[in-house]
PDB file of N, CA, C and O in Angstrom:
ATOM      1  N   UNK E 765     -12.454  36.208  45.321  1.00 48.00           N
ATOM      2  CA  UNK E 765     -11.066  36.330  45.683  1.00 48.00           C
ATOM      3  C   UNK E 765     -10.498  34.945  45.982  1.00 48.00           C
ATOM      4  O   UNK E 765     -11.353  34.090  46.215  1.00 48.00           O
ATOM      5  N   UNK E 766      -9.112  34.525  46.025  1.00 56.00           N
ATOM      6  CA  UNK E 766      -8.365  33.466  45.565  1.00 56.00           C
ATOM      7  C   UNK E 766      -8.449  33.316  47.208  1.00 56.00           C
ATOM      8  O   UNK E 766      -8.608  34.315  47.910  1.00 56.00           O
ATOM      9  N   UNK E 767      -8.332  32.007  47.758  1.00 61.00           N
ATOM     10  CA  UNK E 767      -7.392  32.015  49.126  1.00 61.00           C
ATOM     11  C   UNK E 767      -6.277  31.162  48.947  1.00 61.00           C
ATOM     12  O   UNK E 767      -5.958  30.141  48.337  1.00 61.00           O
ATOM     13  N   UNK E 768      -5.659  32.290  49.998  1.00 59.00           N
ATOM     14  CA  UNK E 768      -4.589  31.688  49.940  1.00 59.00           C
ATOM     15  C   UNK E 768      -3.802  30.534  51.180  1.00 59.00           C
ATOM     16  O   UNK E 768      -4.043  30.805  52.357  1.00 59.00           O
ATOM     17  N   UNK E 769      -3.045  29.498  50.944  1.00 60.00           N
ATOM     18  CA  UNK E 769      -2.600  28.926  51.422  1.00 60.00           C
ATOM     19  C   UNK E 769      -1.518  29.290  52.184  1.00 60.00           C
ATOM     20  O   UNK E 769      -0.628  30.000  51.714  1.00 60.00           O
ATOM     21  N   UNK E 770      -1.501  28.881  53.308  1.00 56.00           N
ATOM     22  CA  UNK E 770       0.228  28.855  54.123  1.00 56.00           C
ATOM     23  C   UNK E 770       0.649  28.550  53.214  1.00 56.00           C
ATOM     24  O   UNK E 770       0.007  29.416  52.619  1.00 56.00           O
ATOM     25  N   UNK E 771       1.192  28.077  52.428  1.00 59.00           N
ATOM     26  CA  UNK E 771       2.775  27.661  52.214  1.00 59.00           C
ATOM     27  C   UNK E 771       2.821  28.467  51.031  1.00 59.00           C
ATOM     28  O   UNK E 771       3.734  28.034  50.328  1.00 59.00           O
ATOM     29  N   UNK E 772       2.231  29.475  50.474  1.00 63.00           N
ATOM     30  CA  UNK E 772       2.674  30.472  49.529  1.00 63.00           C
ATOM     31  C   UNK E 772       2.554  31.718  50.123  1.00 63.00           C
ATOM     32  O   UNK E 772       3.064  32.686  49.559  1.00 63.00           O
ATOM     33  N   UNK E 773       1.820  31.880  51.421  1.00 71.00           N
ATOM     34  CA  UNK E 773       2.382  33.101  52.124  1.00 71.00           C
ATOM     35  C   UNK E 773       3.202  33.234  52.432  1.00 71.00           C
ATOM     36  O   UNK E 773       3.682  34.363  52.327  1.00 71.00           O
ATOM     37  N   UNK E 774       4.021  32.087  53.087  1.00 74.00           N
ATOM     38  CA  UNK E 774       4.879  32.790  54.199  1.00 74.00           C
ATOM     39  C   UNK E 774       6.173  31.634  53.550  1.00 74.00           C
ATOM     40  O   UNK E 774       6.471  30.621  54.182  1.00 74.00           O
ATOM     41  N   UNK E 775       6.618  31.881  52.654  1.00 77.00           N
ATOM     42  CA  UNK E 775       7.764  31.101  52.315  1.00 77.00           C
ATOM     43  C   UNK E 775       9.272  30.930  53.293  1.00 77.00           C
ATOM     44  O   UNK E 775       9.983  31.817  53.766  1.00 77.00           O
ATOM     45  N   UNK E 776       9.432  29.197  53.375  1.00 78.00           N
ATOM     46  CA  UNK E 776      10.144  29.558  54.656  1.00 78.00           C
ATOM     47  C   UNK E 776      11.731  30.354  53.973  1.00 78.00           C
ATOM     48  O   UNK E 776      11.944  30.509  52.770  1.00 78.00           O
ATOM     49  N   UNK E 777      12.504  30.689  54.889  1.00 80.00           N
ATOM     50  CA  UNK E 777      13.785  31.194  54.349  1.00 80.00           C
ATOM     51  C   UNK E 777      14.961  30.693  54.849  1.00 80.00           C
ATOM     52  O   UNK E 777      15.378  30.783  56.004  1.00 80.00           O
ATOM     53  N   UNK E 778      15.499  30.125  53.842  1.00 77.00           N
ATOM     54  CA  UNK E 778      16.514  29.285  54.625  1.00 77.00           C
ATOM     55  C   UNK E 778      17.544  29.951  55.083  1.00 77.00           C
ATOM     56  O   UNK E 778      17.725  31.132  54.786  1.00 77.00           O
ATOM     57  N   UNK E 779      18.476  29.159  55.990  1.00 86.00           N
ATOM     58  CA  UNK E 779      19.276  30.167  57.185  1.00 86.00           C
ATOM     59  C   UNK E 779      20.781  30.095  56.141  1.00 86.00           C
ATOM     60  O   UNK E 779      20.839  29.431  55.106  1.00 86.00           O
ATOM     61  N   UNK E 780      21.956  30.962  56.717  1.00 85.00           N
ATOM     62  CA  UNK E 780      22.996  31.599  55.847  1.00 85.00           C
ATOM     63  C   UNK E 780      23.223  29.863  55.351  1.00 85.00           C
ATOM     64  O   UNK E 780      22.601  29.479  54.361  1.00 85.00           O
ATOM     65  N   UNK E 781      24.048  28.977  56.030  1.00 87.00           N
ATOM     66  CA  UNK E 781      24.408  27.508  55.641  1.00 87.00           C
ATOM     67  C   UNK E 781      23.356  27.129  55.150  1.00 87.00           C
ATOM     68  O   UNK E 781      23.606  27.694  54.085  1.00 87.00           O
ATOM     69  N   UNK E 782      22.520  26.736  54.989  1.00 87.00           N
ATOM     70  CA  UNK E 782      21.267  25.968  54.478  1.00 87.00           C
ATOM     71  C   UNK E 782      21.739  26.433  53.028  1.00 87.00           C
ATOM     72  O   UNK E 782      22.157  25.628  52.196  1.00 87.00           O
ATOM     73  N   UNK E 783      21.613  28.089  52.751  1.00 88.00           N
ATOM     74  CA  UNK E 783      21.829  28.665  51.135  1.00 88.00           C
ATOM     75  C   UNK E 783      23.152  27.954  50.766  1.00 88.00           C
ATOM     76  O   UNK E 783      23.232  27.211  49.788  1.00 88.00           O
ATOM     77  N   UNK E 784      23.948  28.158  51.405  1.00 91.00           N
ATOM     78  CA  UNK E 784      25.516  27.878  50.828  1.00 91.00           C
ATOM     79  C   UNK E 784      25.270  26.438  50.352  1.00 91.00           C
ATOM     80  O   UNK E 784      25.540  26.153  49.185  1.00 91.00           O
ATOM     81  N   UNK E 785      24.659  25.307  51.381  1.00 92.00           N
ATOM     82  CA  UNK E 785      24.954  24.046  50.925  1.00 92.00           C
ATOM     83  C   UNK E 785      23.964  24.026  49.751  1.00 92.00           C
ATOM     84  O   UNK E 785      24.335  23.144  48.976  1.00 92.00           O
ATOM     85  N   UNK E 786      23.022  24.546  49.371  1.00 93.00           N
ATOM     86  CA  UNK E 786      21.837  24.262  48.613  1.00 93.00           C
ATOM     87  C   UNK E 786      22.739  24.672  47.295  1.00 93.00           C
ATOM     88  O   UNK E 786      22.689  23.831  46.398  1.00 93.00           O
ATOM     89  N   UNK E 787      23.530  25.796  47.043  1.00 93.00           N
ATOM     90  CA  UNK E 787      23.941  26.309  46.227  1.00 93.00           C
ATOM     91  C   UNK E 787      25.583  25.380  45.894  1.00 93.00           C
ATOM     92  O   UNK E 787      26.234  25.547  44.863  1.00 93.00           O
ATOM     93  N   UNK E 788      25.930  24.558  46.877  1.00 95.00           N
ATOM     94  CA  UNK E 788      27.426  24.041  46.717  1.00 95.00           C
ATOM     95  C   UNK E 788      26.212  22.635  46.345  1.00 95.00           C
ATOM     96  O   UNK E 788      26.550  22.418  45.181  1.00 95.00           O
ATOM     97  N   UNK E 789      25.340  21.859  46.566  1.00 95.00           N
ATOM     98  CA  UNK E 789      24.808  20.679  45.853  1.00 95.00           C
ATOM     99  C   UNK E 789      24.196  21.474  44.549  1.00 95.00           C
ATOM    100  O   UNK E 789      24.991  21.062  43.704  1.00 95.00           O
ATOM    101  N   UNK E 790      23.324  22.325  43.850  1.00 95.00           N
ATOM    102  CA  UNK E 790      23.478  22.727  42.521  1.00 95.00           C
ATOM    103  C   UNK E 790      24.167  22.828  41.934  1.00 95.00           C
ATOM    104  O   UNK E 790      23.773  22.496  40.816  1.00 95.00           O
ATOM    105  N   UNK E 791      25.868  23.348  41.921  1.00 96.00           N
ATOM    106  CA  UNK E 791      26.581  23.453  41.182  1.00 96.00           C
ATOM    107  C   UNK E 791      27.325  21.902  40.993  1.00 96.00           C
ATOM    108  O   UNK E 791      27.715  21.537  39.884  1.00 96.00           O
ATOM    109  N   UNK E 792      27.436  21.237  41.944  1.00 97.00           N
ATOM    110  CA  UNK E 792      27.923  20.039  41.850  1.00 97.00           C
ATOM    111  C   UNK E 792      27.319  19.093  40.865  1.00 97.00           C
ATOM    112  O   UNK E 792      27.950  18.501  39.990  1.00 97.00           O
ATOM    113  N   UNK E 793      25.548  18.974  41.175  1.00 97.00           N
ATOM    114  CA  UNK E 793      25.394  18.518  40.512  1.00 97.00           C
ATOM    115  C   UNK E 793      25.510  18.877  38.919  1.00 97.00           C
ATOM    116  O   UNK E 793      25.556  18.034  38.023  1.00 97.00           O
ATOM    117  N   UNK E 794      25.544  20.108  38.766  1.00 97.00           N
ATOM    118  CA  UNK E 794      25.579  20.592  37.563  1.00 97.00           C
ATOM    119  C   UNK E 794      27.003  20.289  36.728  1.00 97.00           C
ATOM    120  O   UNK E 794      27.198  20.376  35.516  1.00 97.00           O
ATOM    121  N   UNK E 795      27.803  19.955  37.650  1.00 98.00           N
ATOM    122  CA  UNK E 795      29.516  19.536  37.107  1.00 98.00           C
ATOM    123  C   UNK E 795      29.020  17.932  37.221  1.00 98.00           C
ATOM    124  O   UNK E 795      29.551  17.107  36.478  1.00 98.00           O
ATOM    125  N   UNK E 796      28.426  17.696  37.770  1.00 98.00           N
ATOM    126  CA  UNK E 796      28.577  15.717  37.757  1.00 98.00           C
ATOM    127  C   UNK E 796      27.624  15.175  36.405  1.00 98.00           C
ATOM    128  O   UNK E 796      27.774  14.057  35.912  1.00 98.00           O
ATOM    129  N   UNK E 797      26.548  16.264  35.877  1.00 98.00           N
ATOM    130  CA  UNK E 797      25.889  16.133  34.730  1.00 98.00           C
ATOM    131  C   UNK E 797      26.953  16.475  33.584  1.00 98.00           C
ATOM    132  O   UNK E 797      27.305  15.582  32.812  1.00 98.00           O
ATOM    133  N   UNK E 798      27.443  17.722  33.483  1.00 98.00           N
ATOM    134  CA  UNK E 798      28.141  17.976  32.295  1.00 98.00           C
ATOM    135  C   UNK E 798      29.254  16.967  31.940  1.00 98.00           C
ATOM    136  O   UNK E 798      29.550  16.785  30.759  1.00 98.00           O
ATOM    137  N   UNK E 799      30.026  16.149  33.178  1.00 98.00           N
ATOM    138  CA  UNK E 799      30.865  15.540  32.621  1.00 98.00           C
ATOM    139  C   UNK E 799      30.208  14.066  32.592  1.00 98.00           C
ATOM    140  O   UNK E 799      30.790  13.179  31.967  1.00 98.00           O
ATOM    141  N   UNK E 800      28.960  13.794  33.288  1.00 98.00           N
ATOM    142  CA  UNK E 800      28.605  12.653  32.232  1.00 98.00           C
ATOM    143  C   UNK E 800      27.987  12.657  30.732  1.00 98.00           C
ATOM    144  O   UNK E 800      28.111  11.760  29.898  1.00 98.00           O
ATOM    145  N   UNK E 801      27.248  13.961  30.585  1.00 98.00           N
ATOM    146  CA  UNK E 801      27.345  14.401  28.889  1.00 98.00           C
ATOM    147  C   UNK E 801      28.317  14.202  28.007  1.00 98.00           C
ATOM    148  O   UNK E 801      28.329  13.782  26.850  1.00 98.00           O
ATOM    149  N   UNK E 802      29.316  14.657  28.915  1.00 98.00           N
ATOM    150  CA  UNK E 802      31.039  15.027  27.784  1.00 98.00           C
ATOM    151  C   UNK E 802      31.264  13.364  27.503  1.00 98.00           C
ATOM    152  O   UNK E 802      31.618  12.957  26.397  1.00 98.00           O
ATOM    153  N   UNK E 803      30.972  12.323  28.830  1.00 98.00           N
ATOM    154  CA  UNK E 803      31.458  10.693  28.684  1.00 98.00           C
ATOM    155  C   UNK E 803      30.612  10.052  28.180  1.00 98.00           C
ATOM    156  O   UNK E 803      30.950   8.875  28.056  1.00 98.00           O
ATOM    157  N   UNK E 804      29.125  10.400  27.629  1.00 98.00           N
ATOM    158  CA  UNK E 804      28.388   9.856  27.170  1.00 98.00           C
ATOM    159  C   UNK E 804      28.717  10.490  25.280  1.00 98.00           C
ATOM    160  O   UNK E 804      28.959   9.753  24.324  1.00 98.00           O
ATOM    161  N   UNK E 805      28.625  11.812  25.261  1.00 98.00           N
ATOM    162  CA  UNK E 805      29.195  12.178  23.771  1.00 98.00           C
ATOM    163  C   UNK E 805      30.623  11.464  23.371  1.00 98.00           C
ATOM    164  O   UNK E 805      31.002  11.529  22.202  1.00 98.00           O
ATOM    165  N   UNK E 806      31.241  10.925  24.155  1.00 98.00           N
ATOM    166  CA  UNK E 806      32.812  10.715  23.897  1.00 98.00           C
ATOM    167  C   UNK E 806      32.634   9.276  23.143  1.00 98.00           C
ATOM    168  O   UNK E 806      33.015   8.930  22.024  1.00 98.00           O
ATOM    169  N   UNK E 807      31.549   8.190  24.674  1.00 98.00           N
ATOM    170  CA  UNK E 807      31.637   7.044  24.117  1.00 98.00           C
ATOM    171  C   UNK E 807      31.007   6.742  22.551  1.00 98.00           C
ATOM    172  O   UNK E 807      31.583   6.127  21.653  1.00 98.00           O
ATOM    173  N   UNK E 808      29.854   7.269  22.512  1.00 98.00           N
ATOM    174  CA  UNK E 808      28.800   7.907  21.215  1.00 98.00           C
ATOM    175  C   UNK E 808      30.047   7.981  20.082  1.00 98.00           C
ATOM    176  O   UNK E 808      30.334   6.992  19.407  1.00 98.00           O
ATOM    177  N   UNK E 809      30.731   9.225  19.956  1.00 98.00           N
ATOM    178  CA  UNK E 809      32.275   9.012  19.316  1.00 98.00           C
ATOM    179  C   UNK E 809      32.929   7.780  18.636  1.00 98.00           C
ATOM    180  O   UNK E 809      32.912   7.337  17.488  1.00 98.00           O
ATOM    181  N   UNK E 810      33.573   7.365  19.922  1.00 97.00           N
ATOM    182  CA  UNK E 810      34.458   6.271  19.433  1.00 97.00           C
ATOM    183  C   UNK E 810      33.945   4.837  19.329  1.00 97.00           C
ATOM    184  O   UNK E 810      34.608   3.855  18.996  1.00 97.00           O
ATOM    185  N   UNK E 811      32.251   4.889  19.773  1.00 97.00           N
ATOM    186  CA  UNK E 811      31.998   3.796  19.148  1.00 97.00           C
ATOM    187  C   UNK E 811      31.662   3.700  17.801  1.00 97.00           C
ATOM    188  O   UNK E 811      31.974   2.752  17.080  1.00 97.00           O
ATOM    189  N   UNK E 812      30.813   5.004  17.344  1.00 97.00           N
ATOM    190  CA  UNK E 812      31.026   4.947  15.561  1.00 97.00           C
ATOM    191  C   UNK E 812      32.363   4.661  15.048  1.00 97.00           C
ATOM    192  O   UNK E 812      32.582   3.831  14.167  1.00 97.00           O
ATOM    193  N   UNK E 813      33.409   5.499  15.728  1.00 96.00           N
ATOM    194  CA  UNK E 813      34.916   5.099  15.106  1.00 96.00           C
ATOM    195  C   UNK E 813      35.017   3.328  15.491  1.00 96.00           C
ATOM    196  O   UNK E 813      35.867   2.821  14.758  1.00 96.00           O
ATOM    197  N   UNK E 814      34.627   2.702  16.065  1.00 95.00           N
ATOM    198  CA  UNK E 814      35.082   1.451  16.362  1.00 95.00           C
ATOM    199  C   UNK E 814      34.091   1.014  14.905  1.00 95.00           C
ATOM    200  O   UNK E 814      34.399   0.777  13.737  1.00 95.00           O
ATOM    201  N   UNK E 815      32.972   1.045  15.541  1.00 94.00           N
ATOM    202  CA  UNK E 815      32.011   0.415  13.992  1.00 94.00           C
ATOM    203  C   UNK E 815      32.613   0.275  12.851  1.00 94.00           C
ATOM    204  O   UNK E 815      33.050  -0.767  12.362  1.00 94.00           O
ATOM    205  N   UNK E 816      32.642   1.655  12.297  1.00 94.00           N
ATOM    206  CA  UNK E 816      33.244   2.053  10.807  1.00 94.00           C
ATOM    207  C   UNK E 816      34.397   1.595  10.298  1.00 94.00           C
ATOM    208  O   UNK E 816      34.593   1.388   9.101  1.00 94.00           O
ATOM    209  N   UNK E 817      35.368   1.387  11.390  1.00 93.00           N
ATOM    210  CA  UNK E 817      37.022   0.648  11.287  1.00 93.00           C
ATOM    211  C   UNK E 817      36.573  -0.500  11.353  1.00 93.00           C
ATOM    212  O   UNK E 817      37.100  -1.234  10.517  1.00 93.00           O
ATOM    213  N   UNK E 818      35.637  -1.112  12.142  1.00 90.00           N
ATOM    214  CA  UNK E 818      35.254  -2.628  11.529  1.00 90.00           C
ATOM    215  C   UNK E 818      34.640  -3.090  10.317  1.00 90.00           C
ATOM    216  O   UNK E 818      35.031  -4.140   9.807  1.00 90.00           O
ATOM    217  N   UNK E 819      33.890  -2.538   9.900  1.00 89.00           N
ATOM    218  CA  UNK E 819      33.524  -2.447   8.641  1.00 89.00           C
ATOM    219  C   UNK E 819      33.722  -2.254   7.543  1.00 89.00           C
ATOM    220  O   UNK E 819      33.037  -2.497   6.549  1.00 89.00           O
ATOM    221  N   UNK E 820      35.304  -1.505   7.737  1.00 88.00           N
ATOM    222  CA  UNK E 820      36.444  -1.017   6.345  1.00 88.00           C
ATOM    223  C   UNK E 820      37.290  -2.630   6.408  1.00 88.00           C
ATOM    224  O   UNK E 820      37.827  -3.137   5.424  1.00 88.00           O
ATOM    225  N   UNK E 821      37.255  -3.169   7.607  1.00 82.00           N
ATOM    226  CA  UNK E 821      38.546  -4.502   8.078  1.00 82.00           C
ATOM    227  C   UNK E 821      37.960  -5.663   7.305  1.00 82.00           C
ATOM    228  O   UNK E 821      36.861  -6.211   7.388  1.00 82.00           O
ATOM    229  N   UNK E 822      38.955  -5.868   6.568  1.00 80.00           N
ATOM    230  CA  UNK E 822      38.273  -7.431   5.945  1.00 80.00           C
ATOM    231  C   UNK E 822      38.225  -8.148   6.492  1.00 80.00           C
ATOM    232  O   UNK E 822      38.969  -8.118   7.473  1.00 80.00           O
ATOM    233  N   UNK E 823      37.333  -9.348   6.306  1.00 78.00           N
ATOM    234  CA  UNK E 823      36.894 -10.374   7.451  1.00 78.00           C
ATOM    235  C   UNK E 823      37.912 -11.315   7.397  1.00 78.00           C
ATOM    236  O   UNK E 823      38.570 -11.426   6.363  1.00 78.00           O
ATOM    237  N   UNK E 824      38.239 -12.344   8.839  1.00 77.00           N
ATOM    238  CA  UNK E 824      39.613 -12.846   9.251  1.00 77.00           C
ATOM    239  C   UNK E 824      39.461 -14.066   8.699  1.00 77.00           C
ATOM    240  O   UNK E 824      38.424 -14.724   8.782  1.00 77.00           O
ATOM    241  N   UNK E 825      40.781 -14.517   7.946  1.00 80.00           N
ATOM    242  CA  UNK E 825      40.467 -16.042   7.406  1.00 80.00           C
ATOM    243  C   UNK E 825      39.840 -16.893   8.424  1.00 80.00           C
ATOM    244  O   UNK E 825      39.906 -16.637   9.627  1.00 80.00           O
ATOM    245  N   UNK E 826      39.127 -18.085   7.844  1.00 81.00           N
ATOM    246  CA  UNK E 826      38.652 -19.392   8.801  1.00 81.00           C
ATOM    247  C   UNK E 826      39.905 -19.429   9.741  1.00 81.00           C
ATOM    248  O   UNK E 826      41.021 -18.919   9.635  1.00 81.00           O
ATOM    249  N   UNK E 827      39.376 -20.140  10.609  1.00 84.00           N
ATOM    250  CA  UNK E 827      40.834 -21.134  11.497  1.00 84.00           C
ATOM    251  C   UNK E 827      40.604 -22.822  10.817  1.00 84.00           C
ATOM    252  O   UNK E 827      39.617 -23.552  10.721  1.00 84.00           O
ATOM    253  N   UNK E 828      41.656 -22.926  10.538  1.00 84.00           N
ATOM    254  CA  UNK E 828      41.824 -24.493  10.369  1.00 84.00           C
ATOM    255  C   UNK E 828      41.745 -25.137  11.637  1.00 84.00           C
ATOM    256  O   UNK E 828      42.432 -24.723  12.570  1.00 84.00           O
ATOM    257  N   UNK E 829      40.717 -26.437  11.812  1.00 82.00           N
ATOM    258  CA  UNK E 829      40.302 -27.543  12.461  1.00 82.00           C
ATOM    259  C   UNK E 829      42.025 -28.089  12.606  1.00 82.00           C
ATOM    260  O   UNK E 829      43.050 -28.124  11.926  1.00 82.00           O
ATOM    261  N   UNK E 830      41.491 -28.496  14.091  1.00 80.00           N
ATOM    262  CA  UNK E 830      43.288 -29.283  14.405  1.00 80.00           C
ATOM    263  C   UNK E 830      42.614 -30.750  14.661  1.00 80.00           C
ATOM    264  O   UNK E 830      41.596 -30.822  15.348  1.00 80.00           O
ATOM    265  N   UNK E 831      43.232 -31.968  14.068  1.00 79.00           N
ATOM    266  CA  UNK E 831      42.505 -32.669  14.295  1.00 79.00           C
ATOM    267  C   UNK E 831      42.924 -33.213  16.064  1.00 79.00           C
ATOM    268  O   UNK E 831      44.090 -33.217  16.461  1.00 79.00           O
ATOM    269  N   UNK E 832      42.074 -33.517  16.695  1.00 81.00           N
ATOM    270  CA  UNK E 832      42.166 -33.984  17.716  1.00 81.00           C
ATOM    271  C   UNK E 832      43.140 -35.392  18.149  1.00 81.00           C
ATOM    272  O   UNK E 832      43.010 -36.464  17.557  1.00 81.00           O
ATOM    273  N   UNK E 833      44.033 -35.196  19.179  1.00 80.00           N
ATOM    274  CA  UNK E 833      44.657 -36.429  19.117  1.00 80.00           C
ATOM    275  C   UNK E 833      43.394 -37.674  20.116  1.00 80.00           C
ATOM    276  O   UNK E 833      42.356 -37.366  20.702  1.00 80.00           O
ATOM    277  N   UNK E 834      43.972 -38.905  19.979  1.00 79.00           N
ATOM    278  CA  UNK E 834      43.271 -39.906  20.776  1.00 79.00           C
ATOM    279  C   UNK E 834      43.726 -40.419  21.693  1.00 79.00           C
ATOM    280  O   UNK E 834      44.815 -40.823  21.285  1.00 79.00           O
ATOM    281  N   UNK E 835      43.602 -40.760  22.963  1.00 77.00           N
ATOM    282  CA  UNK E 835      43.639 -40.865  23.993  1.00 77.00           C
ATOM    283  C   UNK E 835      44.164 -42.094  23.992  1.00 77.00           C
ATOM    284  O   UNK E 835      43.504 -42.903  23.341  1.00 77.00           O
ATOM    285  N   UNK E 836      45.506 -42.666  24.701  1.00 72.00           N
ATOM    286  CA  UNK E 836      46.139 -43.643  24.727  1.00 72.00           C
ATOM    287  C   UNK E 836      45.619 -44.544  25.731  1.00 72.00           C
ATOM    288  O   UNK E 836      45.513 -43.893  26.770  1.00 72.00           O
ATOM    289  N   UNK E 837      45.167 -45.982  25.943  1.00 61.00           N
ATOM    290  CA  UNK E 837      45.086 -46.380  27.171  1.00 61.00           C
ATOM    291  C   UNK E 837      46.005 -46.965  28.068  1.00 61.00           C
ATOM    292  O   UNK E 837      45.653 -47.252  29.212  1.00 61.00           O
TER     293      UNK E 837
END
């Protein structure tokens, strides 16, 4: 036969507030994950759109060299 341990007999039970807050930090966290999913799929998004629009953009003429003036004494 198995023995058993305290802490799977007698599971403690948490009191009425203890549940509420345990259950108001799960759902929270569960809203603070989904909308960093939604901001992580978004950026994912528009950085391919940034890529791809760079890559259709033709590349920018040189800049012309200015020649430098010289310093008077």
């Amino acid at each position: 036969m198995k023995s058993l341990s305290d802490t799977s007999l007698f599971k403690p039970v948490p009191s009425r507030t203890e549940a509420k807050t345990d259950m108001t930090s799960r759902v929270a966290r569960q809203i603070v994950d989904l909308e960093a999913t939604a901001r992580e799929a978004k950026t994912k998004r528009l950085r391919a759109a940034r890529l791809a629009q760079e890559a259709d953009a033709p590349a920018p003429p040189p800049k012309k060299s200015v020649p430098k003036r010289s310093k008077k004494a």
